[in-house]
CSV table of C-alpha atoms in Angstrom, one decimal:
chain,number,residue,atom,x,y,z
N,1,MET,CA,121.2,110.2,127.6
N,2,ALA,CA,121.0,111.9,124.2
N,3,ARG,CA,124.0,113.8,122.9
N,4,ASN,CA,123.4,117.4,122.4
N,5,ARG,CA,125.2,118.1,119.1
N,6,GLU,CA,124.8,121.2,117.0
N,7,ARG,CA,123.5,120.3,113.6
N,8,LYS,CA,125.8,121.4,110.8
N,9,ILE,CA,123.9,123.2,108.0
N,10,PRO,CA,125.0,121.5,104.7
N,11,GLU,CA,126.7,123.6,102.0
N,12,VAL,CA,125.2,123.1,98.6
N,13,LEU,CA,126.9,123.4,95.2
N,14,ILE,CA,124.5,123.3,92.2
N,15,TRP,CA,125.2,122.3,88.6
N,16,SER,CA,122.5,123.6,86.2
N,17,ASP,CA,121.8,123.6,82.5
N,18,ILE,CA,119.0,126.1,82.3
N,19,ASN,CA,116.8,125.4,79.3
N,20,HIS,CA,113.1,125.1,78.4
N,21,TYR,CA,112.5,122.4,81.1
N,22,PRO,CA,111.3,123.7,84.4
N,23,ASP,CA,113.5,121.6,86.6
N,24,ASP,CA,116.3,124.2,86.9
N,25,LEU,CA,114.1,127.1,88.0
N,26,ALA,CA,112.1,124.8,90.2
N,27,SER,CA,115.3,123.7,91.9
N,28,PHE,CA,116.3,127.3,92.6
N,29,VAL,CA,112.9,128.0,94.2
N,30,ILE,CA,113.2,124.9,96.4
N,31,LEU,CA,116.8,125.6,97.3
N,32,ALA,CA,115.9,129.2,98.2
N,33,TYR,CA,113.1,127.9,100.4
N,34,LEU,CA,115.4,125.5,102.2
N,35,SER,CA,118.0,128.2,102.7
N,36,ASP,CA,115.3,130.6,104.0
N,37,HIS,CA,114.6,128.0,106.7
N,38,LYS,CA,118.3,127.6,107.5
N,39,LEU,CA,118.3,124.0,106.3
N,40,ILE,CA,121.0,124.5,103.7
N,41,ASN,CA,123.7,127.1,102.7
N,42,ILE,CA,123.8,127.7,99.0
N,43,ARG,CA,127.5,128.2,98.0
N,44,GLY,CA,127.3,128.6,94.2
N,45,ILE,CA,125.9,127.6,90.9
N,46,ILE,CA,127.9,126.2,87.9
N,47,THR,CA,126.1,126.3,84.6
N,48,GLU,CA,126.8,123.6,82.0
N,49,LEU,CA,126.0,122.7,78.4
N,50,GLY,CA,126.7,124.5,75.2
N,51,VAL,CA,129.4,126.9,73.9
N,52,TYR,CA,130.9,129.5,76.3
N,53,GLU,CA,128.4,132.2,75.5
N,54,VAL,CA,125.4,129.9,76.2
N,55,ARG,CA,127.0,128.8,79.5
N,56,ARG,CA,127.6,132.5,80.4
N,57,ARG,CA,124.0,133.4,79.7
N,58,ARG,CA,122.9,130.4,81.8
N,59,ALA,CA,125.0,131.7,84.6
N,60,MET,CA,123.5,135.2,84.3
N,61,TYR,CA,120.1,133.7,84.3
N,62,ALA,CA,120.9,131.6,87.4
N,63,LYS,CA,122.4,134.6,89.2
N,64,GLY,CA,119.4,136.8,88.3
N,65,ALA,CA,116.9,134.1,89.4
N,66,MET,CA,118.6,133.8,92.7
N,67,SER,CA,118.7,137.6,93.1
N,68,HIS,CA,114.9,137.7,92.6
N,69,LEU,CA,114.5,134.9,95.2
N,70,GLY,CA,116.5,137.0,97.7
N,71,TYR,CA,120.0,135.6,97.2
N,72,PRO,CA,121.9,138.2,95.2
N,73,PHE,CA,125.2,137.1,96.8
N,74,ILE,CA,125.1,133.6,95.3
N,75,ARG,CA,128.0,133.1,92.8
N,76,ALA,CA,127.0,131.7,89.5
N,77,VAL,CA,129.8,130.8,87.0
N,78,PRO,CA,129.9,129.3,83.5
N,79,GLY,CA,131.2,125.8,83.3
N,80,GLY,CA,134.3,124.9,81.3
N,81,ASP,CA,134.7,123.9,77.7
N,82,TYR,CA,134.1,120.3,76.7
N,83,ASP,CA,133.6,118.1,73.6
N,84,MET,CA,130.0,118.5,72.5
N,85,ILE,CA,128.0,115.4,71.5
N,86,ASP,CA,124.9,117.2,70.0
N,87,GLU,CA,125.7,120.9,69.4
N,88,ARG,CA,122.1,121.9,68.5
N,89,GLN,CA,120.7,120.3,71.6
N,90,GLU,CA,123.4,121.4,73.9
N,91,ASN,CA,123.3,125.1,72.8
N,92,HIS,CA,119.5,125.2,73.4
N,93,TYR,CA,118.7,128.0,75.8
N,94,ILE,CA,115.6,129.2,77.4
N,95,GLU,CA,113.9,132.2,75.8
N,96,ASN,CA,110.8,133.4,77.6
N,97,GLU,CA,109.5,136.4,79.4
N,98,LEU,CA,111.8,135.8,82.4
N,99,THR,CA,115.0,135.6,80.3
N,100,PRO,CA,115.7,139.3,79.9
N,101,ILE,CA,114.7,140.1,83.5
N,102,PHE,CA,117.0,137.5,85.0
N,103,GLU,CA,119.9,138.1,82.6
N,104,LYS,CA,119.8,141.8,83.3
N,105,ALA,CA,119.8,141.3,87.1
N,106,GLY,CA,122.4,138.5,86.8
N,107,LEU,CA,125.7,140.0,85.9
N,108,THR,CA,128.3,137.3,86.6
N,109,ILE,CA,132.0,137.0,86.9
N,110,ASN,CA,133.4,135.4,83.8
N,111,ARG,CA,135.4,132.6,85.5
N,112,SER,CA,135.5,128.9,85.0
N,113,GLY,CA,133.5,126.5,87.1
N,114,THR,CA,136.6,124.4,87.6
N,115,ILE,CA,138.5,127.4,89.1
N,116,PHE,CA,135.5,128.2,91.3
N,117,LEU,CA,135.4,124.6,92.5
N,118,GLN,CA,139.1,124.5,93.3
N,119,GLU,CA,138.9,127.8,95.3
N,120,TYR,CA,135.7,126.7,97.1
N,121,MET,CA,137.0,123.3,98.1
N,122,LYS,CA,140.1,124.8,99.6
N,123,THR,CA,137.9,126.5,102.1
N,124,VAL,CA,136.0,123.3,103.1
N,125,LYS,CA,137.3,121.9,106.4
N,126,GLU,CA,134.9,119.0,107.0
N,127,ARG,CA,132.6,116.6,105.2
N,128,ASN,CA,129.5,118.7,104.9
N,129,VAL,CA,129.1,119.5,101.2
N,130,PHE,CA,126.1,118.4,99.1
N,131,LEU,CA,126.4,118.4,95.3
N,132,LEU,CA,123.2,118.9,93.4
N,133,PHE,CA,123.5,117.9,89.7
N,134,ASN,CA,120.7,119.3,87.6
N,135,ALA,CA,123.0,119.1,84.5
N,136,PRO,CA,125.6,116.9,83.0
N,137,PHE,CA,128.8,116.1,85.0
N,138,THR,CA,131.2,117.9,82.6
N,139,ASP,CA,133.0,120.3,85.0
N,140,PHE,CA,132.8,118.0,87.9
N,141,GLY,CA,134.3,115.2,85.9
N,142,LYS,CA,137.2,117.4,84.8
N,143,TYR,CA,137.8,118.5,88.4
N,144,LEU,CA,137.9,114.9,89.5
N,145,LYS,CA,140.5,114.1,86.9
N,146,VAL,CA,142.7,117.0,88.2
N,147,THR,CA,142.3,116.4,91.9
N,148,GLY,CA,141.6,112.7,92.1
N,149,ASP,CA,139.1,111.7,94.8
N,150,THR,CA,140.2,114.3,97.4
N,151,ILE,CA,137.0,116.3,96.7
N,152,LEU,CA,134.9,113.2,97.6
N,153,LYS,CA,136.3,113.2,101.1
N,154,LYS,CA,134.6,116.6,101.6
N,155,VAL,CA,131.3,115.6,100.0
N,156,LYS,CA,128.5,114.2,102.2
N,157,LYS,CA,125.9,113.6,99.6
N,158,ILE,CA,125.4,113.7,95.8
N,159,VAL,CA,121.9,114.4,94.5
N,160,ILE,CA,121.0,114.0,90.8
N,161,MET,CA,117.9,115.8,89.5
N,162,GLY,CA,116.4,116.2,86.1
N,163,ASN,CA,116.8,114.0,83.0
N,164,VAL,CA,119.6,111.3,83.0
N,165,LEU,CA,120.4,110.1,79.5
N,166,PRO,CA,122.1,106.7,79.2
N,167,LYS,CA,124.6,108.0,76.6
N,168,ARG,CA,126.1,110.6,79.0
């Protein structure tokens, strides 16, 4: 006899480093589609890479993109400060016809990704969180140092997208 259990919809946190590669915007479209079909619940986006102003613009872009995809309530926050390896490369930001449209629509709260993570993880009661990394692990690594592995007890799956460089 089959057990009739209600399927839990996974909660997804996204790390993004929006730049000239299409992987970030493509992941937003895919995630919006999955959310439209009630397969996931997008909980927030943390933008990484570059100085604070670049991370803030990335957050505005992410928030604006999600608004245009029908998800204006998704929180997008800039990641925290970190030691840069290649400042020129890490500060590279997308500049195309969508940039002003998404940034204008994407006003974001100027808060740190680490604070957002801490607040969000306090609300999680069971192991049902998916982490999608489409960026370096900077903020997540800092959060792990602060909290130890307690966050991992609430994470069901970690997904890595995009380019993975061996030196990172």
